[in-house]
CSV table of C-alpha atoms in Angstrom, one decimal:
chain,number,residue,atom,x,y,z
N,1,MET,CA,158.7,-52.4,82.9
N,2,ILE,CA,155.4,-53.7,84.8
N,3,TYR,CA,155.1,-52.4,87.8
N,4,GLY,CA,152.8,-53.9,90.2
N,5,TYR,CA,152.5,-51.8,93.6
N,6,CYS,CA,150.6,-53.0,97.0
N,7,ARG,CA,150.1,-51.3,100.3
N,8,ILE,CA,148.6,-51.6,103.2
N,9,SER,CA,148.4,-49.4,106.6
N,10,THR,CA,149.4,-51.6,108.8
N,11,PRO,CA,151.2,-55.0,108.8
N,12,ARG,CA,148.0,-57.1,110.4
N,13,GLN,CA,146.2,-56.6,106.7
N,14,ASN,CA,146.6,-58.9,104.2
N,15,LEU,CA,149.0,-57.7,101.4
N,16,GLU,CA,148.9,-60.7,99.2
N,17,ARG,CA,145.5,-60.3,97.7
N,18,GLN,CA,146.4,-57.1,95.9
N,19,VAL,CA,149.5,-59.1,94.5
N,20,ARG,CA,147.2,-61.8,93.8
N,21,ASN,CA,145.3,-60.0,91.6
N,22,ILE,CA,147.9,-58.0,90.1
N,23,LYS,CA,150.0,-61.4,89.2
N,24,ALA,CA,146.7,-62.7,88.1
N,25,ALA,CA,145.9,-60.0,84.9
N,26,TYR,CA,150.1,-59.2,84.7
N,27,PRO,CA,151.7,-62.6,85.6
N,28,ASP,CA,156.1,-60.4,84.7
N,29,ALA,CA,154.8,-57.3,86.9
N,30,VAL,CA,157.3,-56.3,89.9
N,31,ILE,CA,156.1,-55.9,92.6
N,32,VAL,CA,156.7,-53.3,95.2
N,33,ARG,CA,155.0,-53.4,98.3
N,34,GLU,CA,155.0,-50.9,101.3
N,35,ILE,CA,152.8,-50.8,104.7
N,36,TYR,CA,152.3,-47.2,105.8
N,37,THR,CA,149.4,-45.6,107.6
N,38,GLY,CA,148.6,-42.0,106.7
N,39,THR,CA,147.7,-40.5,103.4
N,40,LYS,CA,150.3,-38.2,102.4
N,41,MET,CA,152.1,-40.1,99.1
N,42,ARG,CA,154.9,-38.3,99.1
N,43,GLU,CA,156.2,-39.4,103.1
N,44,ARG,CA,155.9,-43.2,101.2
N,45,LYS,CA,159.6,-44.3,100.7
N,46,GLU,CA,159.4,-47.1,98.2
N,47,PHE,CA,156.1,-45.8,96.1
N,48,GLU,CA,158.7,-42.5,96.2
N,49,LYS,CA,161.7,-44.9,94.8
N,50,LEU,CA,159.1,-46.5,92.1
N,51,LEU,CA,158.1,-42.6,90.7
N,52,ARG,CA,162.0,-42.1,90.5
N,53,LYS,CA,162.8,-45.3,88.6
N,54,VAL,CA,159.8,-45.5,86.2
N,55,SER,CA,160.0,-43.8,82.9
N,56,ASP,CA,158.7,-43.2,78.9
N,57,GLY,CA,157.1,-46.9,77.9
N,58,ASP,CA,156.7,-48.6,81.7
N,59,THR,CA,153.4,-49.6,83.5
N,60,LEU,CA,152.0,-48.9,86.9
N,61,VAL,CA,149.7,-51.5,87.7
N,62,PHE,CA,147.4,-50.9,90.9
N,63,ASP,CA,145.2,-53.0,92.6
N,64,SER,CA,142.8,-49.7,92.9
N,65,VAL,CA,142.8,-46.3,93.1
N,66,SER,CA,142.8,-46.0,97.3
N,67,ARG,CA,146.1,-48.0,96.5
N,68,MET,CA,148.3,-44.9,94.6
N,69,SER,CA,146.4,-42.3,96.4
N,70,ARG,CA,143.7,-41.7,99.4
N,71,THR,CA,143.4,-37.7,98.8
N,72,SER,CA,142.1,-36.1,95.6
N,73,GLN,CA,144.9,-33.1,94.9
N,74,ASP,CA,147.9,-35.5,95.2
N,75,GLY,CA,146.4,-38.7,93.6
N,76,TYR,CA,145.1,-36.7,90.4
N,77,LYS,CA,149.0,-34.3,90.9
N,78,THR,CA,150.4,-37.7,90.3
N,79,TYR,CA,148.2,-39.0,88.0
N,80,GLU,CA,148.6,-36.4,85.3
N,81,GLU,CA,152.7,-36.1,86.4
N,82,LEU,CA,153.3,-39.6,85.4
N,83,TYR,CA,150.9,-39.4,82.2
N,84,LYS,CA,153.1,-36.7,80.5
N,85,ARG,CA,156.2,-38.4,81.3
N,86,GLY,CA,154.5,-41.9,78.9
N,87,VAL,CA,153.8,-43.5,82.1
N,88,SER,CA,150.9,-46.2,81.6
N,89,LEU,CA,148.9,-46.3,84.7
N,90,ILE,CA,145.6,-48.7,85.0
N,91,PHE,CA,143.8,-49.8,88.1
N,92,LEU,CA,142.5,-53.0,88.4
N,93,LYS,CA,138.9,-51.8,89.9
N,94,GLU,CA,138.4,-48.6,88.0
N,95,PRO,CA,139.4,-49.1,84.4
N,96,HIS,CA,137.4,-46.6,83.3
N,97,ILE,CA,140.2,-44.3,84.6
N,98,ASN,CA,143.1,-45.7,82.8
N,99,THR,CA,145.7,-43.5,81.3
N,100,SER,CA,144.9,-45.8,78.2
N,101,THR,CA,141.4,-44.1,78.3
N,102,TYR,CA,142.5,-40.5,78.7
N,103,GLN,CA,144.7,-41.2,76.0
N,104,GLN,CA,142.0,-41.7,73.4
N,105,ALA,CA,140.1,-38.5,74.5
N,106,MET,CA,143.6,-36.8,73.6
N,107,ASP,CA,143.8,-38.5,70.9
N,108,ASN,CA,139.7,-37.9,69.4
N,109,GLN,CA,140.6,-34.0,70.2
N,110,PHE,CA,144.0,-34.2,68.7
N,111,SER,CA,142.2,-35.7,65.0
N,112,VAL,CA,139.7,-33.4,65.1
N,113,LYS,CA,142.2,-30.5,65.3
N,114,ILE,CA,143.8,-32.4,61.7
N,115,LYS,CA,140.7,-32.4,60.0
N,116,THR,CA,139.7,-29.1,60.8
N,117,GLY,CA,142.7,-27.4,59.8
N,118,ASP,CA,143.0,-29.6,56.5
N,119,GLN,CA,139.9,-30.7,55.1
N,120,ALA,CA,137.2,-29.2,57.3
N,121,SER,CA,135.3,-26.2,55.2
N,122,ASP,CA,132.2,-25.8,57.1
N,123,GLU,CA,132.6,-23.7,59.8
N,124,LEU,CA,129.7,-24.9,62.3
N,125,MET,CA,131.0,-28.3,61.8
N,126,SER,CA,134.2,-27.6,62.9
N,127,GLY,CA,132.6,-25.4,66.2
N,128,ILE,CA,130.2,-28.9,66.8
N,129,LEU,CA,133.2,-31.0,66.3
N,130,ASN,CA,135.4,-29.3,68.7
N,131,ALA,CA,132.6,-28.9,71.6
N,132,VAL,CA,132.4,-32.7,71.0
N,133,ASN,CA,136.2,-33.1,71.4
N,134,ASN,CA,135.9,-31.0,74.3
N,135,TYR,CA,133.4,-32.0,76.3
N,136,MET,CA,135.2,-36.1,76.3
N,137,LEU,CA,138.5,-35.1,77.1
N,138,ASN,CA,137.2,-32.5,80.4
N,139,LEU,CA,134.7,-35.7,80.8
N,140,ALA,CA,137.7,-38.4,80.9
N,141,LYS,CA,139.3,-35.3,83.2
N,142,ARG,CA,136.8,-35.5,85.8
N,143,GLN,CA,136.0,-39.7,85.9
N,144,ILE,CA,139.6,-39.5,87.0
N,145,GLN,CA,138.7,-36.9,89.7
N,146,LEU,CA,136.1,-38.2,91.1
N,147,ALA,CA,137.8,-41.8,91.7
N,148,PHE,CA,140.2,-40.2,93.6
N,149,GLU,CA,137.4,-37.9,95.4
N,150,GLN,CA,136.2,-41.5,96.3
N,151,ALA,CA,139.0,-42.6,98.0
N,152,GLU,CA,139.5,-39.9,99.8
N,153,LYS,CA,135.3,-39.7,100.8
N,154,GLU,CA,136.2,-43.5,101.5
N,155,VAL,CA,139.0,-42.7,104.4
N,156,SER,CA,137.1,-39.6,105.7
N,157,ASP,CA,134.0,-41.4,106.4
N,158,LEU,CA,136.2,-44.6,108.1
N,159,HIS,CA,137.5,-42.1,110.4
N,160,GLN,CA,134.2,-40.7,111.0
N,161,ARG,CA,132.9,-43.8,111.9
N,162,THR,CA,136.0,-45.0,114.5
N,163,ARG,CA,135.5,-41.3,116.2
N,164,GLU,CA,131.3,-42.0,116.0
N,165,GLY,CA,132.5,-45.5,117.9
N,166,ILE,CA,134.5,-44.5,120.4
N,167,GLU,CA,132.0,-41.7,121.5
N,168,THR,CA,129.3,-44.0,121.9
N,169,ALA,CA,131.3,-46.6,123.5
N,170,ARG,CA,133.2,-43.3,125.7
N,171,LEU,CA,128.6,-42.6,126.5
N,172,ASN,CA,128.0,-46.4,127.7
N,173,GLY,CA,130.8,-46.0,130.5
N,174,LYS,CA,132.7,-48.1,128.5
N,175,GLN,CA,137.0,-48.5,128.4
N,176,ILE,CA,138.6,-47.2,125.4
N,177,GLY,CA,142.0,-47.8,125.5
N,178,LEU,CA,144.2,-49.3,128.4
N,179,ALA,CA,143.0,-48.6,131.8
N,180,GLN,CA,145.6,-46.0,133.8
N,181,GLY,CA,148.8,-47.9,134.6
N,182,THR,CA,148.4,-50.8,132.7
N,183,LYS,CA,151.6,-52.1,131.0
N,184,LEU,CA,151.2,-53.1,127.5
N,185,VAL,CA,154.0,-56.0,126.9
N,186,THR,CA,155.4,-56.3,123.3
N,187,LYS,CA,158.4,-58.8,122.1
N,188,LYS,CA,160.3,-54.6,122.0
N,189,SER,CA,159.2,-53.4,125.2
N,190,VAL,CA,160.7,-56.8,126.8
N,191,ASN,CA,163.9,-56.7,124.2
N,192,SER,CA,164.6,-53.5,125.4
N,193,LYS,CA,163.9,-53.6,128.7
N,194,ARG,CA,166.8,-56.6,129.1
N,195,LEU,CA,169.4,-54.0,127.4
N,196,ILE,CA,168.8,-51.5,129.6
N,197,GLN,CA,169.2,-53.6,132.3
N,198,LYS,CA,172.0,-55.1,131.0
N,199,TYR,CA,173.9,-51.5,130.0
N,200,SER,CA,172.2,-48.9,131.4
N,201,ARG,CA,174.5,-47.4,134.7
N,202,ASP,CA,171.2,-46.9,136.7
N,203,PHE,CA,171.6,-51.2,136.8
N,204,SER,CA,174.1,-53.4,136.3
N,205,GLY,CA,176.0,-51.5,133.5
N,206,ILE,CA,178.2,-48.3,132.8
N,207,LEU,CA,176.2,-46.7,129.7
N,208,SER,CA,175.0,-43.0,130.4
N,209,ASP,CA,171.4,-43.0,129.6
N,210,LYS,CA,172.3,-41.0,126.5
N,211,GLU,CA,174.4,-44.0,125.1
N,212,CYS,CA,172.0,-46.2,126.2
N,213,MET,CA,169.0,-44.7,124.0
N,214,LYS,CA,171.3,-45.0,121.1
N,215,LEU,CA,173.0,-48.4,121.2
N,216,ILE,CA,169.4,-49.8,121.7
N,217,GLY,CA,168.0,-47.7,118.7
N,218,ILE,CA,164.7,-46.5,120.5
N,219,SER,CA,163.4,-42.9,121.0
N,220,LYS,CA,164.1,-40.6,124.1
N,221,GLY,CA,160.3,-41.6,125.6
N,222,SER,CA,160.5,-45.4,125.0
N,223,TYR,CA,163.5,-45.6,126.8
N,224,TYR,CA,162.4,-43.4,130.2
N,225,LYS,CA,159.3,-45.3,130.4
N,226,TYR,CA,160.7,-48.2,130.1
N,227,LYS,CA,163.5,-47.1,132.9
N,228,ARG,CA,160.8,-46.2,135.0
N,229,GLU,CA,159.1,-50.0,134.5
N,230,LEU,CA,161.7,-51.4,135.4
N,231,ARG,CA,161.9,-49.4,138.8
N,232,LEU,CA,159.2,-49.9,139.5
N,233,GLU,CA,159.8,-53.8,138.7
N,234,CYS,CA,162.8,-54.1,141.0
N,235,SER,CA,160.8,-52.1,144.1
N,236,GLY,CA,158.3,-54.7,143.8
């Protein structure tokens, strides 16, 4: 099976560009979509399902290395785990770290070991060949690590630029975020308030706060926030 994993951080971003890129290269790929904010790989539900599903002979395609992981430690660890399970990894924007490149370095080392054991009689030549092979293998490993480190650096740089931008705006007297007392009206808040008014014993219903939270499916903080706003609206 060929799987294409596509991830964005927020619903406002466009996932379809990644889908198009993967489908253009692998038309038969089964696309797995995910929206997840954060850098922890093991908290991505769809990616975790995919890791449990793939097996020896399967191929996993990413538009770029950052879609797999934005932390170098988790990324390289997962890369090696999948490689050892026989799963091929393909990164459209970083083809130099595809598992086929890593496999080639491994194959070269294996072939030299055979030649050394069966044919090579010159110890000096054997030492040179082994040294070259080890160098190539370590180089392949380092290229993979560097790719994940670069993805991690991009996240760090983005966060730093964001912090600097906020601080610059604050020093220039600009309002950061919503002004105090400003209400953010969303579809969720409107719907939740309507249900609170309908079911809460403090308004038109008969249910307790705990029962309302469970029925509506919102957090304790949001529930009491909406109740306070409703009381202000009613008193106004």
